[in-house]
Amino acid sequence: MHKHRVVIIGGGFGGLATAKALARADVEITLIDRRNHHLFQPLLYQVATAALSPSEVAWPIRHLLRRQANVRVLMGTVVGVDKAARAVLLEDGARQPYDTLVLATGAQHAYFGHDEWEEHAPGLKTVEDATAIRRKLLLALEAAERETDAERRRALLTFAIIGGGPTGVEMAGAIVELGRASIRGQFNTLSPDDLRVVLIEGGKRVLPNFYSELSAYTLDALKRMGVGVELGKPVSAVDAEGVTYGDRHVATRTVIWAAGVAASPVAKWLGIEGDRAGRIKVEPDLSAPGLPDVFVIGDAASAVRDNGKPVPGVAPAAKQMGRHVARLIQRRIGGDTTPLPFAYKHDGDLATIGKSSAVIDFGWIKLKGWFAWWVWGLAHIYFLVETRTRIFITMSWLWIYLTGQRSSRLITHGDATKTRPLEEVNDN
Amino acid sequence: MHKHRVVIIGGGFGGLATAKALARADVEITLIDRRNHHLFQPLLYQVATAALSPSEVAWPIRHLLRRQANVRVLMGTVVGVDKAARAVLLEDGARQPYDTLVLATGAQHAYFGHDEWEEHAPGLKTVEDATAIRRKLLLALEAAERETDAERRRALLTFAIIGGGPTGVEMAGAIVELGRASIRGQFNTLSPDDLRVVLIEGGKRVLPNFYSELSAYTLDALKRMGVGVELGKPVSAVDAEGVTYGDRHVATRTVIWAAGVAASPVAKWLGIEGDRAGRIKVEPDLSAPGLPDVFVIGDAASAVRDNGKPVPGVAPAAKQMGRHVARLIQRRIGGDTTPLPFAYKHDGDLATIGKSSAVIDFGWIKLKGWFAWWVWGLAHIYFLVETRTRIFITMSWLWIYLTGQRSSRLITHGDATKTRPLEEVNDN
C-alpha cells in the first residue's frame, strides 16, 4: 500500500505551513506552485517603494523545504481538479493523484467589475507587480523633471492610492518618503514640496479593521506626513488622466490599487460556487463543502470565526489554517476521524505609517508612534523565514534609517531576451 | 555669455568619469541616459547566476552625482546629433545644445550577421539581460526535474557558453556552482553530476588577451571544475535545439552569448563610418574625425595605444578616457588648445573561475589560485561606487562563501501591470 499522498497547491504562507507541519508525518507531500518562490507579502510594498530588493522578500520554495525529505516541490500550473479520480490536472497534461488535497492558492487583486481600471491602477500581489509599481513611481519623477507645462507636471507629481487598509496606508507613507528622499538634491526642477499623495478610501475610516482609536491616530499621522486622505468617497472612475471619487476628481498619472482582492479560480476547479470574491465557503474543519478530502485555506477560503466574524485574509490566519489541516491529516492517518473545527486565534493587527510611526493592536495592548514602529520592525524580522534575510533586511532598514538612502531605485523593464533595447530605442 | 555647455551621453564608466572629473570646472554639464542607473558591468554575471541582486550592481545616476552642483541628469533617449547647430536630438523632439559633446554610449552584444541567434543565445549587457538569463538557467532545472525522456533531460541540464573571454569564463564557473548548489538536496530526480557546462571559444585559448600561462591555468581550472572547454571551433549555428561548432554539435536548451559586442549607433548619429564593430576610429586626443568638439570614449571608440595595439574595451580604459576628455575640456576653457593625445595605462587583467580560483595579470606580477581570488574580490569591492554596496556585496559574498547559498534564485517575468498572471495562466 502506498503512503498517504498529500498534494498542496500554492507555496504561500498557508501551503508552506501545511508542508512544514507535516515534516514528521508518514506521508508523501507534493507542493505545486506556478512560481519558484515563496513571497513574504507583508513587506512587498517596500519593494514597490525601493527600500528592499525582490530577493530580500522572496525565496525559492525548494530552498525553504530542502531539509524536509517527505516533500517534492513541483513548479507547474494547475488547470483543474478531477474530483472523481482524485487527481490534480496540470497544464502540460500531467496528473498528480492525491489522497488529501490542500488548496492554498491565495488571492489576486480584483476590480469588482471594472477590469479596465487595472491598466491604470496596478495592484500589489507579486514581485513583478512590485517592480512595475516601482518603475511607475520613479518614471513619474523623471517625466516631471522634464515637463514644462505646469498642469501636466502637477499630475505627474500626484500619486493616488485607492484603498485605506494596511497596504494602502503603508504605501502612502512609503511613497511620501521615497518621493521626498529622491527629489532632494537629485532633481533640478523639482522640490520635495511639489509631491502630492492622495489616499482614497470608500469607507468612513482608514484601517477599518483596527480599533477606532488607532484609525484616528493613523489618520492624523498620515496628514502630518502630508498625505491627503479622502474618506467615504467610493471610486467611480479610473483612467489615464486620473481618479474620480465621490464628487471629486484628482488628476494623476500614477494610481495604485490597494482596495480589493478575489480568490484564485479554486471554485471553478472544484465546480463549487464561490462567494462574491470567489472564495470557497469552507466547513468548520476547513474542508470544501461535500469534499472531506479537499481543504481550502488562506485567502482562497471564506471561513467564519466563533464570534461570527470572518477570518481575516492575513498571513497568521493562513499559517494557522495550514497547521490545522496538517493536524487533521495526521489524525486521519491514525484512524481518528472525529470532527475538529478550526479555531482562529487573532494575534493582532500591525501597520506602519512611514518612518518612526506605526500602530499595533494586540487586543490586550494597543501601541502607536515610534515605539510601535520598532515593535513592527522587530516583529517582521522575527517572522522572516531565513537567517540571511533577517540579517540583510535589518541592515537595509538600518541604512535607510541612518542615511535616508533607498537602495533599489532601479527602473527596469521586462525580460530583454528578444529585444536589443539600445538599437531598438535609438535607431528608430 | 553662457557657461561652456558639456553634454555627456551615457552614464556608464566613461560618462560618469567625465562628469566627476569636471566637478570643479566652471561648466554646465548635462548627462543623458536612457536608463536611470549606472551599471557595474564587471559583476553583472553574478546577477545572472543568482549570487547578487540587481540593486547591488546598479545605482541611480542621479544619486551618484547628487553632490555635484554643475550636473543635470536627464533620463531620455537620444536619436541623433545636429553637428551644424551643435545640438543633441532627443526622441521627444527636444534639442539639447552643446559646446562640447562626449559620446560614451557603450556597446551591445552583437551576433555578426546572425541576429537570429540572439533569440536562443542572449547576451549579458543590461540588468534585464541578467535577470532573463537567471530565469533561463533556473527554469531549465525546473523543467529537467519534471522531464522523463532521458535525451531531452540531458539537453535541459546542458548549458553552453559561447565566447572564452573573461565574461564567458566567469559565467561558466558560476553556472557550475549555481547548478550544483541548487540541485543538491533540492531536486528529487536530479543529481549534481548530471550538470554539463560547455564553454565554446573560436580561438586557440581561453582569456586570449591574458598572458598565456594564465590562459593555461584557467583552462586547467575550468576542466577541474568539470567544464567542457572546446577551443578552436567557431560556432556555425545556434537554434532551439543546440549549438553547432566546428564539426560538433551539443544539444542544449540554454545558450549564453559572451562572444561579441558592437558599438551603439554613434557612427550613424555623427554620419561617420564606423569600424566593423560600429566603433568610431577616434583621433589621438579621442575626438571624432573632423569634429574637434565631439569626443567618443569607452566601448563606442576605437582607440590605439602607443604600442599599436587597440585600447581594450574594459572599465578602466573608459574611465581613463573620461578623465582625459575632462582635462582637455578644462584646458580649452582656459584657452589652451595644444593637442594632448590620450595615453592608455593598462592596469592589469582579472578574471575569476568559480569559488577560490582566479587569475590576475598586473604586468609586473601574475597571480593565480585562491590568493588571486581574494585579490580579485577585494579589488572589485574597492572599485564599487557606494559604501552601502561595498558592505552589502561583501556580506553577500561572505554568505555564499560560508553557506553555499545563493540568495537571488528568483524566477521572475516581465512587468505584470497589464496581466493578471494567476487567472491568465490558470484559467485557460
PDB file of C-alpha atoms in Angstrom, chain A residues 34-38 51-56 58-67 69 71-80 90-92 94 105-111 115 118-119 122 126-129 131-136 138-139 141-142 145-146 182 184-189 262-265 268-269 386-388 391-393 395-397 399 405-423 425-428, chain B residues 34-38 51-56 58-60 62-67 69 71-80 90-92 94 105-111 115 118-119 122 126-129 131-136 138-139 141-142 145-146 182 184-189 262-265 268-269 386-388 391-393 395-397 399 405-428:
ATOM      1  CA  ARG A  34       3.391  28.317 -10.629  1.00  0.00           C
ATOM      2  CA  ARG A  35       6.280  30.275  -9.163  1.00  0.00           C
ATOM      3  CA  ASN A  36       9.568  29.020  -7.860  1.00  0.00           C
ATOM      4  CA  HIS A  37       9.432  31.298  -4.837  1.00  0.00           C
ATOM      5  CA  HIS A  38       7.566  31.943  -1.632  1.00  0.00           C
ATOM      6  CA  ALA A  51      13.531  50.129   0.151  1.00  0.00           C
ATOM      7  CA  LEU A  52      14.121  46.408  -0.353  1.00  0.00           C
ATOM      8  CA  SER A  53      15.103  44.364  -3.372  1.00  0.00           C
ATOM      9  CA  PRO A  54      12.974  41.440  -4.596  1.00  0.00           C
ATOM     10  CA  SER A  55      15.370  38.764  -3.368  1.00  0.00           C
ATOM     11  CA  GLU A  56      15.044  40.111   0.168  1.00  0.00           C
ATOM     12  CA  ALA A  58      11.173  36.114  -1.881  1.00  0.00           C
ATOM     13  CA  TRP A  59      12.924  32.777  -1.514  1.00  0.00           C
ATOM     14  CA  PRO A  60      12.883  29.606  -3.628  1.00  0.00           C
ATOM     15  CA  ILE A  61      10.331  27.185  -2.201  1.00  0.00           C
ATOM     16  CA  ARG A  62      12.758  24.321  -2.824  1.00  0.00           C
ATOM     17  CA  HIS A  63      15.295  26.068  -0.662  1.00  0.00           C
ATOM     18  CA  LEU A  64      12.851  26.590   2.208  1.00  0.00           C
ATOM     19  CA  LEU A  65      11.876  22.908   2.195  1.00  0.00           C
ATOM     20  CA  ARG A  66      15.317  21.494   1.418  1.00  0.00           C
ATOM     21  CA  ARG A  67      15.702  19.746   4.773  1.00  0.00           C
ATOM     22  CA  ALA A  69      12.645  14.608   2.939  1.00  0.00           C
ATOM     23  CA  VAL A  71       8.245  16.838   0.218  1.00  0.00           C
ATOM     24  CA  ARG A  72       8.599  17.058  -3.519  1.00  0.00           C
ATOM     25  CA  VAL A  73       8.358  20.586  -4.979  1.00  0.00           C
ATOM     26  CA  LEU A  74       6.968  20.931  -8.468  1.00  0.00           C
ATOM     27  CA  MET A  75       6.940  24.150 -10.454  1.00  0.00           C
ATOM     28  CA  GLY A  76       3.826  23.813 -12.552  1.00  0.00           C
ATOM     29  CA  THR A  77       0.499  25.333 -13.468  1.00  0.00           C
ATOM     30  CA  VAL A  78      -2.690  23.713 -12.223  1.00  0.00           C
ATOM     31  CA  VAL A  79      -5.641  23.862 -14.602  1.00  0.00           C
ATOM     32  CA  GLY A  80      -8.189  21.751 -12.772  1.00  0.00           C
ATOM     33  CA  LEU A  90      -1.508  20.235 -14.792  1.00  0.00           C
ATOM     34  CA  GLU A  91      -1.195  22.455 -17.823  1.00  0.00           C
ATOM     35  CA  ASP A  92       1.231  20.116 -19.578  1.00  0.00           C
ATOM     36  CA  ALA A  94       0.301  15.565 -16.312  1.00  0.00           C
ATOM     37  CA  THR A 105      -3.761  29.357  -3.911  1.00  0.00           C
ATOM     38  CA  GLY A 106      -4.246  32.787  -2.377  1.00  0.00           C
ATOM     39  CA  ALA A 107      -5.855  35.830  -3.872  1.00  0.00           C
ATOM     40  CA  GLN A 108      -5.226  38.300  -6.640  1.00  0.00           C
ATOM     41  CA  HIS A 109      -6.255  41.923  -6.861  1.00  0.00           C
ATOM     42  CA  ALA A 110      -9.782  42.417  -8.131  1.00  0.00           C
ATOM     43  CA  TYR A 111     -11.512  45.414  -9.601  1.00  0.00           C
ATOM     44  CA  ASP A 115     -11.253  45.322 -15.123  1.00  0.00           C
ATOM     45  CA  GLU A 118      -6.301  47.611 -13.864  1.00  0.00           C
ATOM     46  CA  GLU A 119      -4.258  49.088 -16.689  1.00  0.00           C
ATOM     47  CA  PRO A 122      -1.912  48.144 -10.803  1.00  0.00           C
ATOM     48  CA  THR A 126       3.630  39.588  -6.990  1.00  0.00           C
ATOM     49  CA  VAL A 127       7.303  40.503  -7.247  1.00  0.00           C
ATOM     50  CA  GLU A 128       6.599  41.694 -10.794  1.00  0.00           C
ATOM     51  CA  ASP A 129       3.755  43.906  -9.568  1.00  0.00           C
ATOM     52  CA  THR A 131       8.916  46.219  -9.650  1.00  0.00           C
ATOM     53  CA  ALA A 132       6.300  47.509 -12.103  1.00  0.00           C
ATOM     54  CA  ILE A 133       4.925  49.916  -9.489  1.00  0.00           C
ATOM     55  CA  ARG A 134       8.461  50.976  -8.547  1.00  0.00           C
ATOM     56  CA  ARG A 135       9.102  51.684 -12.220  1.00  0.00           C
ATOM     57  CA  LYS A 136       5.911  53.740 -12.482  1.00  0.00           C
ATOM     58  CA  LEU A 138      10.310  56.564 -10.469  1.00  0.00           C
ATOM     59  CA  LEU A 139       9.412  57.237 -14.107  1.00  0.00           C
ATOM     60  CA  LEU A 141       9.535  61.770 -11.242  1.00  0.00           C
ATOM     61  CA  GLU A 142      11.812  61.553 -14.305  1.00  0.00           C
ATOM     62  CA  GLU A 145      11.714  66.786 -14.238  1.00  0.00           C
ATOM     63  CA  ARG A 146      11.419  67.298 -17.989  1.00  0.00           C
ATOM     64  CA  SER A 182      14.573  61.016  -4.268  1.00  0.00           C
ATOM     65  CA  ARG A 184      16.019  66.173  -2.515  1.00  0.00           C
ATOM     66  CA  GLY A 185      19.211  67.313  -4.223  1.00  0.00           C
ATOM     67  CA  GLN A 186      18.800  64.995  -7.181  1.00  0.00           C
ATOM     68  CA  PHE A 187      16.368  66.811  -9.438  1.00  0.00           C
ATOM     69  CA  ASN A 188      16.947  70.333 -10.705  1.00  0.00           C
ATOM     70  CA  THR A 189      13.385  71.464 -11.326  1.00  0.00           C
ATOM     71  CA  ALA A 262     -10.509  37.969  -5.243  1.00  0.00           C
ATOM     72  CA  ALA A 263      -9.629  34.339  -4.762  1.00  0.00           C
ATOM     73  CA  SER A 264      -7.830  32.338  -7.428  1.00  0.00           C
ATOM     74  CA  PRO A 265     -10.021  30.034  -9.552  1.00  0.00           C
ATOM     75  CA  LYS A 268     -14.064  26.728 -10.739  1.00  0.00           C
ATOM     76  CA  TRP A 269     -11.655  23.819 -10.302  1.00  0.00           C
ATOM     77  CA  GLU A 386      15.645  32.794   6.620  1.00  0.00           C
ATOM     78  CA  THR A 387      18.612  33.890   8.706  1.00  0.00           C
ATOM     79  CA  ARG A 388      20.247  35.574   5.723  1.00  0.00           C
ATOM     80  CA  ILE A 391      20.455  39.995   8.573  1.00  0.00           C
ATOM     81  CA  PHE A 392      20.105  41.720   5.208  1.00  0.00           C
ATOM     82  CA  ILE A 393      16.721  43.313   5.830  1.00  0.00           C
ATOM     83  CA  MET A 395      20.867  46.139   7.561  1.00  0.00           C
ATOM     84  CA  SER A 396      18.817  47.589   4.692  1.00  0.00           C
ATOM     85  CA  TRP A 397      16.434  49.215   7.150  1.00  0.00           C
ATOM     86  CA  TRP A 399      20.906  52.003   6.272  1.00  0.00           C
ATOM     87  CA  GLN A 405      19.023  56.397   1.031  1.00  0.00           C
ATOM     88  CA  ARG A 406      16.729  53.845  -0.554  1.00  0.00           C
ATOM     89  CA  SER A 407      18.933  51.385  -2.337  1.00  0.00           C
ATOM     90  CA  SER A 408      16.736  49.876  -5.017  1.00  0.00           C
ATOM     91  CA  ARG A 409      15.676  52.843  -7.103  1.00  0.00           C
ATOM     92  CA  LEU A 410      16.093  50.970 -10.373  1.00  0.00           C
ATOM     93  CA  ILE A 411      13.853  51.452 -13.348  1.00  0.00           C
ATOM     94  CA  THR A 412      13.923  48.102 -15.087  1.00  0.00           C
ATOM     95  CA  HIS A 413      11.797  46.716 -17.851  1.00  0.00           C
ATOM     96  CA  GLY A 414      10.631  43.212 -18.629  1.00  0.00           C
ATOM     97  CA  ASP A 415      12.865  40.413 -19.825  1.00  0.00           C
ATOM     98  CA  ALA A 416      15.014  41.580 -22.679  1.00  0.00           C
ATOM     99  CA  THR A 417      15.889  38.281 -24.305  1.00  0.00           C
ATOM    100  CA  LYS A 418      14.120  39.110 -27.502  1.00  0.00           C
ATOM    101  CA  THR A 419      14.930  42.776 -27.878  1.00  0.00           C
ATOM    102  CA  ARG A 420      18.059  44.798 -28.153  1.00  0.00           C
ATOM    103  CA  PRO A 421      16.887  47.879 -26.312  1.00  0.00           C
ATOM    104  CA  LEU A 422      19.712  50.171 -27.377  1.00  0.00           C
ATOM    105  CA  GLU A 423      19.244  49.684 -31.063  1.00  0.00           C
ATOM    106  CA  VAL A 425      15.106  52.658 -28.948  1.00  0.00           C
ATOM    107  CA  ASN A 426      17.860  54.669 -30.523  1.00  0.00           C
ATOM    108  CA  ASP A 427      17.606  53.570 -34.102  1.00  0.00           C
ATOM    109  CA  ASN A 428      14.052  54.431 -34.947  1.00  0.00           C
TER     110      ASN A 428
ATOM    111  CA  ARG B  34      18.109  56.051 -21.494  1.00  0.00           C
ATOM    112  CA  ARG B  35      18.340  54.320 -18.135  1.00  0.00           C
ATOM    113  CA  ASN B  36      18.091  55.813 -14.690  1.00  0.00           C
ATOM    114  CA  HIS B  37      21.002  53.738 -13.422  1.00  0.00           C
ATOM    115  CA  HIS B  38      24.725  53.243 -13.756  1.00  0.00           C
ATOM    116  CA  ALA B  51      24.700  35.498  -6.348  1.00  0.00           C
ATOM    117  CA  LEU B  52      23.835  39.196  -6.275  1.00  0.00           C
ATOM    118  CA  SER B  53      20.593  41.080  -6.753  1.00  0.00           C
ATOM    119  CA  PRO B  54      20.206  43.810  -9.388  1.00  0.00           C
ATOM    120  CA  SER B  55      20.224  46.661  -6.897  1.00  0.00           C
ATOM    121  CA  GLU B  56      23.646  45.554  -5.666  1.00  0.00           C
ATOM    122  CA  ALA B  58      23.203  49.217 -10.300  1.00  0.00           C
ATOM    123  CA  TRP B  59      22.673  52.637  -8.781  1.00  0.00           C
ATOM    124  CA  PRO B  60      20.611  55.645  -9.887  1.00  0.00           C
ATOM    125  CA  ARG B  62      21.164  60.970 -10.042  1.00  0.00           C
ATOM    126  CA  HIS B  63      22.153  59.505  -6.730  1.00  0.00           C
ATOM    127  CA  LEU B  64      25.797  59.073  -7.757  1.00  0.00           C
ATOM    128  CA  LEU B  65      26.019  62.698  -8.896  1.00  0.00           C
ATOM    129  CA  ARG B  66      23.821  64.201  -6.170  1.00  0.00           C
ATOM    130  CA  ARG B  67      26.657  66.194  -4.592  1.00  0.00           C
ATOM    131  CA  ALA B  69      26.024  71.057  -8.463  1.00  0.00           C
ATOM    132  CA  VAL B  71      25.466  68.460 -13.424  1.00  0.00           C
ATOM    133  CA  ARG B  72      21.913  67.989 -14.619  1.00  0.00           C
ATOM    134  CA  VAL B  73      20.849  64.371 -15.177  1.00  0.00           C
ATOM    135  CA  LEU B  74      18.267  63.712 -17.865  1.00  0.00           C
ATOM    136  CA  MET B  75      16.608  60.380 -18.497  1.00  0.00           C
ATOM    137  CA  GLY B  76      15.977  60.411 -22.214  1.00  0.00           C
ATOM    138  CA  THR B  77      16.598  58.684 -25.496  1.00  0.00           C
ATOM    139  CA  VAL B  78      18.968  60.254 -27.989  1.00  0.00           C
ATOM    140  CA  VAL B  79      18.035  59.809 -31.646  1.00  0.00           C
ATOM    141  CA  GLY B  80      20.675  61.912 -33.383  1.00  0.00           C
ATOM    142  CA  LEU B  90      16.012  63.599 -28.222  1.00  0.00           C
ATOM    143  CA  GLU B  91      13.217  61.188 -29.030  1.00  0.00           C
ATOM    144  CA  ASP B  92      10.504  63.511 -27.713  1.00  0.00           C
ATOM    145  CA  ALA B  94      13.668  68.235 -27.525  1.00  0.00           C
ATOM    146  CA  THR B 105      27.221  55.157 -25.196  1.00  0.00           C
ATOM    147  CA  GLY B 106      28.962  51.813 -24.757  1.00  0.00           C
ATOM    148  CA  ALA B 107      28.404  48.602 -26.629  1.00  0.00           C
ATOM    149  CA  GLN B 108      25.724  45.985 -27.017  1.00  0.00           C
ATOM    150  CA  HIS B 109      26.115  42.307 -27.800  1.00  0.00           C
ATOM    151  CA  ALA B 110      26.435  41.571 -31.493  1.00  0.00           C
ATOM    152  CA  TYR B 111      25.937  38.396 -33.464  1.00  0.00           C
ATOM    153  CA  ASP B 115      20.824  38.114 -35.493  1.00  0.00           C
ATOM    154  CA  GLU B 118      20.006  36.139 -30.309  1.00  0.00           C
ATOM    155  CA  GLU B 119      16.654  34.550 -29.526  1.00  0.00           C
ATOM    156  CA  PRO B 122      21.007  36.017 -25.027  1.00  0.00           C
ATOM    157  CA  THR B 126      21.825  45.062 -19.013  1.00  0.00           C
ATOM    158  CA  VAL B 127      20.105  44.300 -15.708  1.00  0.00           C
ATOM    159  CA  GLU B 128      17.219  42.844 -17.725  1.00  0.00           C
ATOM    160  CA  ASP B 129      19.615  40.593 -19.652  1.00  0.00           C
ATOM    161  CA  THR B 131      17.524  38.516 -14.832  1.00  0.00           C
ATOM    162  CA  ALA B 132      16.412  36.936 -18.126  1.00  0.00           C
ATOM    163  CA  ILE B 133      19.468  34.643 -18.142  1.00  0.00           C
ATOM    164  CA  ARG B 134      18.906  33.824 -14.468  1.00  0.00           C
ATOM    165  CA  ARG B 135      15.336  32.894 -15.322  1.00  0.00           C
ATOM    166  CA  LYS B 136      16.503  30.677 -18.208  1.00  0.00           C
ATOM    167  CA  LEU B 138      16.639  28.214 -13.185  1.00  0.00           C
ATOM    168  CA  LEU B 139      13.723  27.249 -15.447  1.00  0.00           C
ATOM    169  CA  LEU B 141      16.487  22.918 -13.840  1.00  0.00           C
ATOM    170  CA  GLU B 142      12.766  23.040 -13.050  1.00  0.00           C
ATOM    171  CA  GLU B 145      13.108  17.818 -12.736  1.00  0.00           C
ATOM    172  CA  ARG B 146       9.827  17.037 -14.499  1.00  0.00           C
ATOM    173  CA  SER B 182      20.728  24.389  -6.456  1.00  0.00           C
ATOM    174  CA  ARG B 184      21.943  19.421  -4.060  1.00  0.00           C
ATOM    175  CA  GLY B 185      19.136  18.325  -1.767  1.00  0.00           C
ATOM    176  CA  GLN B 186      16.502  20.399  -3.514  1.00  0.00           C
ATOM    177  CA  PHE B 187      15.536  18.321  -6.534  1.00  0.00           C
ATOM    178  CA  ASN B 188      14.313  14.744  -6.283  1.00  0.00           C
ATOM    179  CA  THR B 189      15.258  13.407  -9.694  1.00  0.00           C
ATOM    180  CA  ALA B 262      29.191  46.171 -31.272  1.00  0.00           C
ATOM    181  CA  ALA B 263      29.071  49.858 -30.533  1.00  0.00           C
ATOM    182  CA  SER B 264      25.827  51.733 -30.142  1.00  0.00           C
ATOM    183  CA  PRO B 265      24.697  53.819 -33.150  1.00  0.00           C
ATOM    184  CA  LYS B 268      25.171  56.849 -37.546  1.00  0.00           C
ATOM    185  CA  TRP B 269      24.433  59.887 -35.370  1.00  0.00           C
ATOM    186  CA  GLU B 386      28.944  53.314  -2.979  1.00  0.00           C
ATOM    187  CA  THR B 387      29.653  52.488   0.649  1.00  0.00           C
ATOM    188  CA  ARG B 388      26.353  50.688   1.038  1.00  0.00           C
ATOM    189  CA  ILE B 391      29.050  46.486   2.692  1.00  0.00           C
ATOM    190  CA  PHE B 392      26.207  44.511   1.131  1.00  0.00           C
ATOM    191  CA  ILE B 393      28.240  42.812  -1.600  1.00  0.00           C
ATOM    192  CA  MET B 395      28.243  40.296   3.082  1.00  0.00           C
ATOM    193  CA  SER B 396      26.538  38.567   0.145  1.00  0.00           C
ATOM    194  CA  TRP B 397      29.830  37.019  -0.906  1.00  0.00           C
ATOM    195  CA  TRP B 399      27.326  34.367   2.997  1.00  0.00           C
ATOM    196  CA  GLN B 405      23.520  29.557  -0.561  1.00  0.00           C
ATOM    197  CA  ARG B 406      22.904  31.896  -3.463  1.00  0.00           C
ATOM    198  CA  SER B 407      20.272  34.299  -2.347  1.00  0.00           C
ATOM    199  CA  SER B 408      18.656  35.526  -5.551  1.00  0.00           C
ATOM    200  CA  ARG B 409      17.318  32.384  -7.169  1.00  0.00           C
ATOM    201  CA  LEU B 410      14.093  34.052  -8.253  1.00  0.00           C
ATOM    202  CA  ILE B 411      12.335  33.260 -11.474  1.00  0.00           C
ATOM    203  CA  THR B 412      10.580  36.488 -12.358  1.00  0.00           C
ATOM    204  CA  HIS B 413       8.877  37.580 -15.528  1.00  0.00           C
ATOM    205  CA  GLY B 414       8.471  40.978 -17.117  1.00  0.00           C
ATOM    206  CA  ASP B 415       6.328  43.746 -15.768  1.00  0.00           C
ATOM    207  CA  ALA B 416       2.914  42.497 -14.832  1.00  0.00           C
ATOM    208  CA  THR B 417       0.920  45.704 -14.945  1.00  0.00           C
ATOM    209  CA  LYS B 418      -1.251  44.563 -17.780  1.00  0.00           C
ATOM    210  CA  THR B 419      -1.774  40.931 -16.932  1.00  0.00           C
ATOM    211  CA  ARG B 420      -3.222  39.061 -14.056  1.00  0.00           C
ATOM    212  CA  PRO B 421      -0.882  36.073 -14.116  1.00  0.00           C
ATOM    213  CA  LEU B 422      -2.892  33.790 -11.864  1.00  0.00           C
ATOM    214  CA  GLU B 423      -6.079  33.987 -13.826  1.00  0.00           C
ATOM    215  CA  GLU B 424      -4.344  34.144 -17.146  1.00  0.00           C
ATOM    216  CA  VAL B 425      -2.291  31.046 -16.559  1.00  0.00           C
ATOM    217  CA  ASN B 426      -4.744  29.021 -14.593  1.00  0.00           C
ATOM    218  CA  ASP B 427      -7.952  29.877 -16.345  1.00  0.00           C
ATOM    219  CA  ASN B 428      -7.244  28.882 -19.896  1.00  0.00           C
TER     220      ASN B 428
END
